[in-house]
Amino acid sequence: MSERKTARETADMAQSFVDLHCHSTASDGTLSPAEVVRLARRCRLSGLAVTDHDTVGGIAEAEAEARASGIDFIAGIEISCQFPTGTMHLLGYGVDPVNPALTKLTTELVGGRDDRNPKIVEKLNQLGVSVTMDEWRARASGGVLGRPQLAAILVEKGYVRSIQQAFDKYLGSDGLAYFDKERLPAREALDRIRQSGGLPVLAHPRQLRTGNDAELQTAVKNLVDLGLAGIEVIHSDHDADWVCKCEELANRFGLLKTGGSDFHGTNKKDISLGVANGRRVPRAYFDALKEQLAVVHPPIRPART
Ligand code: AMP
Ligand code: FE
Ligand code: FE
Ligand code: ZN
């Protein structure tokens, strides 16, 4: 009886879905880490990775809730890197949240935001938009101040009608109050993720905005040479064409395939946890990542006496 149940559970698991890319209030999401996990359970996801920008501050809470909820969990982080044409984000899976290399890195990354953010607020003030750093800080319970929180304040104050409009008019790369933050060279981000026990994965390759497929392939090849372990195939910005392109790149370079919604709660209203542009993320992606992490961190066996 119990054996049959186990076989059934195994079969259910194989057909289940996961989300390997989402944000909590530790960075620029609007649900707390525990709330994201509880939502994952309501959405019947069997596995989750929380990947906040520049911080692992939400991982302990999410992991504890995942254990209580019976959801398999992988610690994650998302790091912005230098790239000439567009946005390069690297996801770090399985990083050890208390590793000194990681703590040093997150401290530096938050420092880069501290340099940028007052410039954005000052520029907005010059443009007649009344907003303060204190208001922004009050929105960022996790200590990582991201532009979506500021965008939400601008919506609430009636300066714009939507978060997207806040980005288009003020905060996005073509906006009137745009300032970039200090970004890490990809090599450094890859090294630090590896040093802290994680596997580096290229997030949403479409956002690299490479001019053509050859440039995309070169960009991925360069990262592979520096230790890239995987590529995000399924993502809310990826249509069928991009899913296919990324699958081909994964096969060509022997990379892990990952996927996630990039859920941010109400800071990105169109994105639901567990769904990426109409697609769901197969459990097999989670299992392959876990398997590879087990190679990086072999389980410690008690010494024989
Ligand atoms: P930050 O970490 O403060 O640089 O902000 C990055 C966040 O802003 C990410 O969640 C992005 O998805 C979001 N973001 C950046 N550019 C845009 C844009 N043009 N429209 C909407 N969201 C954006
Ligand atoms: Fe974000
Ligand atoms: Fe990203
Ligand atoms: Zn993200």
Tab-separated table of C-alpha atoms and ligand atoms in Angstrom:
chain	number	residue	atom	x	y	z
A	1	MET	CA	0.000	0.000	0.000
A	2	SER	CA	2.617	2.503	1.115
A	3	GLU	CA	4.877	1.384	-1.762
A	4	ARG	CA	2.122	2.138	-4.242
A	5	LYS	CA	1.617	5.539	-2.667
A	6	THR	CA	5.321	6.274	-3.009
A	7	ALA	CA	5.275	5.303	-6.674
A	8	ARG	CA	2.233	7.512	-7.184
A	9	GLU	CA	3.915	10.392	-5.378
A	10	THR	CA	6.999	9.952	-7.518
A	11	ALA	CA	4.891	10.031	-10.679
A	12	ASP	CA	3.012	13.140	-9.480
A	13	MET	CA	6.314	14.840	-8.707
A	14	ALA	CA	7.679	14.114	-12.185
A	15	GLN	CA	4.643	15.813	-13.714
A	16	SER	CA	4.704	18.739	-11.328
A	17	PHE	CA	5.956	22.257	-11.882
A	18	VAL	CA	8.424	24.593	-10.208
A	19	ASP	CA	9.526	28.248	-10.282
A	20	LEU	CA	13.252	29.001	-10.187
A	21	HIS	CA	13.148	32.795	-10.417
A	22	CYS	CA	11.139	35.058	-8.112
A	23	HIS	CA	11.547	38.051	-5.830
A	24	SER	CA	10.386	38.843	-2.299
A	25	THR	CA	10.386	41.925	-0.065
A	26	ALA	CA	14.041	41.120	0.637
A	27	SER	CA	14.545	42.968	-2.685
A	28	ASP	CA	11.886	44.466	-4.981
A	29	GLY	CA	9.001	41.997	-4.656
A	30	THR	CA	5.885	42.808	-2.655
A	31	LEU	CA	5.348	39.488	-0.803
A	32	SER	CA	7.518	38.461	2.131
A	33	PRO	CA	9.739	35.399	1.565
A	34	ALA	CA	7.314	33.222	3.589
A	35	GLU	CA	4.330	34.587	1.638
A	36	VAL	CA	6.003	33.711	-1.671
A	37	VAL	CA	6.486	30.134	-0.455
A	38	ARG	CA	2.866	29.906	0.755
A	39	LEU	CA	1.709	31.193	-2.630
A	40	ALA	CA	3.865	28.537	-4.310
A	41	ARG	CA	2.070	25.912	-2.259
A	42	ARG	CA	-1.341	27.317	-3.217
A	43	CYS	CA	-0.204	27.199	-6.868
A	44	ARG	CA	0.746	23.536	-6.282
A	45	LEU	CA	4.389	24.060	-7.201
A	46	SER	CA	6.639	21.249	-5.972
A	47	GLY	CA	9.875	23.272	-5.995
A	48	LEU	CA	10.926	26.895	-5.635
A	49	ALA	CA	14.060	29.039	-5.724
A	50	VAL	CA	13.906	32.594	-4.353
A	51	THR	CA	16.316	34.816	-6.298
A	52	ASP	CA	16.295	38.319	-4.854
A	53	HIS	CA	18.457	41.053	-6.392
A	54	ASP	CA	21.793	41.468	-4.603
A	55	THR	CA	20.732	39.785	-1.353
A	56	VAL	CA	20.204	36.447	0.349
A	57	GLY	CA	18.403	38.215	3.211
A	58	GLY	CA	15.140	36.370	2.456
A	59	ILE	CA	16.580	32.881	2.151
A	60	ALA	CA	16.416	31.719	5.798
A	61	GLU	CA	12.742	32.719	6.109
A	62	ALA	CA	11.805	31.185	2.743
A	63	GLU	CA	13.695	27.979	3.457
A	64	ALA	CA	12.022	27.522	6.863
A	65	GLU	CA	8.581	28.083	5.338
A	66	ALA	CA	9.381	25.702	2.459
A	67	ARG	CA	10.323	23.018	4.959
A	68	ALA	CA	7.062	23.567	6.836
A	69	SER	CA	5.049	23.605	3.580
A	70	GLY	CA	6.674	20.519	2.081
A	71	ILE	CA	8.044	22.393	-0.936
A	72	ASP	CA	11.543	21.625	-2.190
A	73	PHE	CA	13.734	24.700	-2.045
A	74	ILE	CA	16.940	26.068	-3.555
A	75	ALA	CA	18.624	29.232	-2.245
A	76	GLY	CA	19.245	31.819	-4.959
A	77	ILE	CA	20.394	35.330	-5.792
A	78	GLU	CA	20.297	37.548	-8.922
A	79	ILE	CA	23.267	39.763	-9.710
A	80	SER	CA	23.519	42.554	-12.325
A	81	CYS	CA	26.651	42.485	-14.493
A	82	GLN	CA	28.321	44.710	-17.038
A	83	PHE	CA	27.235	44.136	-20.614
A	84	PRO	CA	27.456	46.572	-23.520
A	85	THR	CA	24.101	46.217	-25.258
A	86	GLY	CA	21.542	45.402	-22.587
A	87	THR	CA	20.960	43.845	-19.189
A	88	MET	CA	23.066	40.916	-18.016
A	89	HIS	CA	21.763	39.247	-14.873
A	90	LEU	CA	23.368	36.148	-13.407
A	91	LEU	CA	21.417	33.862	-11.099
A	92	GLY	CA	23.381	32.021	-8.417
A	93	TYR	CA	21.726	28.777	-7.286
A	94	GLY	CA	22.630	26.894	-4.138
A	95	VAL	CA	24.815	29.670	-2.761
A	96	ASP	CA	25.614	29.375	0.934
A	97	PRO	CA	23.969	32.465	2.491
A	98	VAL	CA	26.629	32.795	5.190
A	99	ASN	CA	29.668	32.312	2.955
A	100	PRO	CA	32.058	35.282	3.484
A	101	ALA	CA	32.674	35.665	-0.291
A	102	LEU	CA	28.933	36.098	-0.774
A	103	THR	CA	28.480	38.465	2.176
A	104	LYS	CA	31.314	40.625	0.836
A	105	LEU	CA	29.696	40.640	-2.584
A	106	THR	CA	26.185	41.570	-1.368
A	107	THR	CA	27.598	44.358	0.808
A	108	GLU	CA	29.380	45.811	-2.229
A	109	LEU	CA	26.292	45.493	-4.432
A	110	VAL	CA	24.066	47.273	-1.916
A	111	GLY	CA	26.788	49.956	-1.704
A	112	GLY	CA	26.448	50.445	-5.479
A	113	ARG	CA	22.717	51.071	-5.008
A	114	ASP	CA	23.452	53.556	-2.213
A	115	ASP	CA	25.578	55.526	-4.686
A	116	ARG	CA	22.937	55.480	-7.430
A	117	ASN	CA	19.609	55.880	-5.663
A	118	PRO	CA	19.993	59.433	-4.266
A	119	LYS	CA	20.900	60.601	-7.795
A	120	ILE	CA	17.572	59.266	-9.089
A	121	VAL	CA	15.628	60.971	-6.286
A	122	GLU	CA	17.499	64.258	-6.754
A	123	LYS	CA	16.793	64.227	-10.494
A	124	LEU	CA	13.104	63.463	-9.879
A	125	ASN	CA	12.930	66.389	-7.434
A	126	GLN	CA	14.484	68.666	-10.090
A	127	LEU	CA	11.762	67.491	-12.481
A	128	GLY	CA	9.099	68.525	-9.956
A	129	VAL	CA	8.390	65.025	-8.670
A	130	SER	CA	8.235	65.151	-4.890
A	131	VAL	CA	9.698	61.975	-3.422
A	132	THR	CA	12.335	61.288	-0.776
A	133	MET	CA	14.905	58.614	0.015
A	134	ASP	CA	13.076	58.058	3.325
A	135	GLU	CA	9.867	57.170	1.457
A	136	TRP	CA	11.829	54.748	-0.729
A	137	ARG	CA	13.574	53.215	2.304
A	138	ALA	CA	10.225	52.749	4.038
A	139	ARG	CA	9.104	50.614	1.069
A	140	ALA	CA	12.208	48.464	1.111
A	141	SER	CA	11.749	46.332	4.197
A	142	GLY	CA	14.617	44.052	3.183
A	143	GLY	CA	17.125	46.873	2.776
A	144	VAL	CA	17.643	46.493	-0.996
A	145	LEU	CA	16.216	49.581	-2.676
A	146	GLY	CA	15.090	48.760	-6.208
A	147	ARG	CA	13.460	50.939	-8.825
A	148	PRO	CA	10.116	49.025	-8.835
A	149	GLN	CA	9.495	50.207	-5.236
A	150	LEU	CA	10.138	53.811	-6.300
A	151	ALA	CA	7.879	53.277	-9.339
A	152	ALA	CA	5.094	52.096	-7.002
A	153	ILE	CA	5.465	55.277	-4.925
A	154	LEU	CA	5.180	57.425	-8.070
A	155	VAL	CA	1.969	55.575	-8.976
A	156	GLU	CA	0.529	56.072	-5.469
A	157	LYS	CA	1.356	59.774	-5.560
A	158	GLY	CA	-0.378	60.131	-8.910
A	159	TYR	CA	2.645	61.170	-10.972
A	160	VAL	CA	2.147	58.197	-13.316
A	161	ARG	CA	-0.668	55.733	-13.904
A	162	SER	CA	1.325	52.502	-13.784
A	163	ILE	CA	4.681	51.060	-12.808
A	164	GLN	CA	5.432	50.586	-16.493
A	165	GLN	CA	4.719	54.264	-17.133
A	166	ALA	CA	7.070	55.186	-14.269
A	167	PHE	CA	9.829	53.225	-16.009
A	168	ASP	CA	9.007	54.574	-19.458
A	169	LYS	CA	8.916	58.195	-18.336
A	170	TYR	CA	11.439	58.360	-15.490
A	171	LEU	CA	13.249	55.236	-14.299
A	172	GLY	CA	13.968	53.025	-17.319
A	173	SER	CA	17.138	53.346	-19.404
A	174	ASP	CA	15.452	55.928	-21.677
A	175	GLY	CA	13.796	57.722	-18.761
A	176	LEU	CA	14.407	61.283	-17.562
A	177	ALA	CA	15.780	60.212	-14.161
A	178	TYR	CA	17.787	57.163	-15.207
A	179	PHE	CA	21.102	56.457	-13.536
A	180	ASP	CA	22.897	53.152	-13.786
A	181	LYS	CA	24.405	51.456	-10.772
A	182	GLU	CA	27.927	50.117	-10.571
A	183	ARG	CA	27.854	46.692	-12.182
A	184	LEU	CA	30.242	43.800	-11.683
A	185	PRO	CA	32.254	42.362	-14.549
A	186	ALA	CA	30.645	38.994	-15.364
A	187	ARG	CA	33.904	37.189	-14.551
A	188	GLU	CA	33.792	38.489	-10.992
A	189	ALA	CA	30.128	37.573	-10.463
A	190	LEU	CA	30.737	34.058	-11.822
A	191	ASP	CA	33.771	33.598	-9.557
A	192	ARG	CA	31.984	34.861	-6.451
A	193	ILE	CA	28.925	32.656	-7.083
A	194	ARG	CA	31.213	29.617	-7.496
A	195	GLN	CA	33.262	30.584	-4.415
A	196	SER	CA	30.089	30.714	-2.340
A	197	GLY	CA	29.138	27.194	-3.406
A	198	GLY	CA	26.637	28.174	-6.087
A	199	LEU	CA	26.021	27.451	-9.753
A	200	PRO	CA	25.918	30.517	-12.028
A	201	VAL	CA	23.086	30.678	-14.576
A	202	LEU	CA	22.480	33.360	-17.217
A	203	ALA	CA	19.052	34.939	-16.551
A	204	HIS	CA	16.624	35.991	-19.326
A	205	PRO	CA	19.161	36.043	-22.224
A	206	ARG	CA	16.706	38.056	-24.328
A	207	GLN	CA	17.434	41.052	-22.094
A	208	LEU	CA	21.073	41.043	-23.267
A	209	ARG	CA	19.654	42.687	-26.399
A	210	THR	CA	22.367	41.208	-28.578
A	211	GLY	CA	22.008	42.226	-32.207
A	212	ASN	CA	21.720	38.736	-33.675
A	213	ASP	CA	22.058	35.029	-32.936
A	214	ALA	CA	25.806	34.976	-33.592
A	215	GLU	CA	26.384	37.733	-31.015
A	216	LEU	CA	24.149	35.921	-28.533
A	217	GLN	CA	26.118	32.720	-29.029
A	218	THR	CA	29.419	34.549	-28.542
A	219	ALA	CA	28.154	36.166	-25.343
A	220	VAL	CA	27.073	32.781	-23.969
A	221	LYS	CA	30.322	31.096	-25.081
A	222	ASN	CA	32.353	33.783	-23.262
A	223	LEU	CA	30.388	33.096	-20.072
A	224	VAL	CA	30.796	29.337	-20.502
A	225	ASP	CA	34.571	29.841	-20.707
A	226	LEU	CA	34.356	31.682	-17.367
A	227	GLY	CA	32.364	28.939	-15.612
A	228	LEU	CA	28.698	29.422	-16.518
A	229	ALA	CA	26.651	26.355	-15.489
A	230	GLY	CA	23.218	27.039	-16.924
A	231	ILE	CA	20.908	29.216	-18.974
A	232	GLU	CA	17.371	30.389	-18.240
A	233	VAL	CA	15.267	28.936	-21.029
A	234	ILE	CA	11.752	29.662	-19.758
A	235	HIS	CA	11.102	33.231	-18.580
A	236	SER	CA	8.268	35.742	-18.756
A	237	ASP	CA	10.169	37.729	-21.421
A	238	HIS	CA	10.749	34.663	-23.617
A	239	ASP	CA	8.353	33.817	-26.428
A	240	ALA	CA	8.494	30.463	-28.242
A	241	ASP	CA	11.358	31.653	-30.429
A	242	TRP	CA	13.511	32.614	-27.428
A	243	VAL	CA	12.704	29.414	-25.557
A	244	CYS	CA	13.900	27.501	-28.607
A	245	LYS	CA	17.066	29.629	-29.014
A	246	CYS	CA	17.996	29.141	-25.356
A	247	GLU	CA	17.323	25.402	-25.488
A	248	GLU	CA	19.670	25.147	-28.475
A	249	LEU	CA	22.358	27.116	-26.631
A	250	ALA	CA	21.955	24.870	-23.562
A	251	ASN	CA	22.367	21.781	-25.750
A	252	ARG	CA	25.303	23.227	-27.662
A	253	PHE	CA	27.297	24.163	-24.548
A	254	GLY	CA	26.108	21.399	-22.202
A	255	LEU	CA	24.388	23.864	-19.867
A	256	LEU	CA	21.637	23.242	-17.335
A	257	LYS	CA	18.226	24.514	-18.419
A	258	THR	CA	16.363	26.601	-15.869
A	259	GLY	CA	13.161	28.589	-15.848
A	260	GLY	CA	11.073	30.919	-13.780
A	261	SER	CA	8.420	33.588	-13.853
A	262	ASP	CA	10.469	36.489	-12.368
A	263	PHE	CA	7.484	37.076	-10.087
A	264	HIS	CA	7.639	40.404	-8.154
A	265	GLY	CA	4.131	40.458	-6.604
A	266	THR	CA	2.171	43.609	-7.452
A	267	ASN	CA	5.359	45.375	-8.598
A	268	LYS	CA	4.885	43.371	-11.829
A	269	LYS	CA	1.161	42.851	-11.990
A	270	ASP	CA	1.149	40.818	-15.203
A	271	ILE	CA	3.382	38.062	-13.835
A	272	SER	CA	1.970	35.170	-11.786
A	273	LEU	CA	4.130	32.826	-9.751
A	274	GLY	CA	4.801	29.590	-11.625
A	275	VAL	CA	3.814	30.944	-15.053
A	276	ALA	CA	6.259	32.451	-17.565
A	277	ASN	CA	4.618	33.881	-20.678
A	278	GLY	CA	2.004	31.111	-20.578
A	279	ARG	CA	4.530	28.346	-19.917
A	280	ARG	CA	5.137	26.332	-16.785
A	281	VAL	CA	8.554	25.184	-15.628
A	282	PRO	CA	9.027	21.410	-15.531
A	283	ARG	CA	10.126	19.699	-12.339
A	284	ALA	CA	12.979	18.121	-14.320
A	285	TYR	CA	14.751	21.528	-14.394
A	286	PHE	CA	14.718	21.634	-10.582
A	287	ASP	CA	15.956	18.047	-10.268
A	288	ALA	CA	18.819	18.562	-12.731
A	289	LEU	CA	19.923	21.662	-10.829
A	290	LYS	CA	19.769	19.803	-7.509
A	291	GLU	CA	21.729	16.925	-9.001
A	292	GLN	CA	24.455	19.265	-10.203
A	293	LEU	CA	24.518	21.011	-6.810
A	294	ALA	CA	25.038	17.633	-5.150
A	295	VAL	CA	28.229	17.316	-7.218
A	296	VAL	CA	29.341	20.767	-5.993
A	297	HIS	CA	28.393	19.982	-2.372
A	298	PRO	CA	28.646	16.208	-1.860
A	299	PRO	CA	26.579	15.187	1.189
A	300	ILE	CA	28.739	14.907	4.313
A	301	ARG	CA	28.697	11.317	5.521
A	302	PRO	CA	29.378	10.548	9.185
A	303	ALA	CA	32.926	9.271	9.601
A	304	ARG	CA	33.202	5.515	10.266
A	305	THR	CA	34.491	4.592	13.673
B	1	AMP	P1	17.195	47.967	-9.999
B	1	AMP	O1	17.557	46.655	-9.351
B	1	AMP	O2	16.847	49.013	-9.006
B	1	AMP	O3	18.193	48.431	-11.020
B	1	AMP	O4	15.832	47.679	-10.799
B	1	AMP	C1	15.724	46.528	-11.547
B	1	AMP	C2	14.291	46.104	-11.574
B	1	AMP	O5	13.566	47.036	-12.368
B	1	AMP	C3	14.071	44.731	-12.184
B	1	AMP	O6	13.067	44.051	-11.464
B	1	AMP	C4	13.604	45.036	-13.583
B	1	AMP	O7	12.746	44.067	-14.103
B	1	AMP	C5	12.875	46.364	-13.413
B	1	AMP	N1	12.998	47.146	-14.651
B	1	AMP	C6	14.141	47.630	-15.195
B	1	AMP	N2	13.868	48.307	-16.340
B	1	AMP	C7	12.523	48.234	-16.514
B	1	AMP	C8	11.627	48.737	-17.495
B	1	AMP	N3	12.056	49.466	-18.539
B	1	AMP	N4	10.310	48.471	-17.341
B	1	AMP	C9	9.856	47.757	-16.276
B	1	AMP	N5	10.653	47.260	-15.325
B	1	AMP	C10	11.965	47.488	-15.423
B	2	FE	FE	13.411	43.043	-9.795
B	3	FE	FE	16.571	39.995	-13.907
B	4	ZN	ZN	14.562	38.690	-11.485
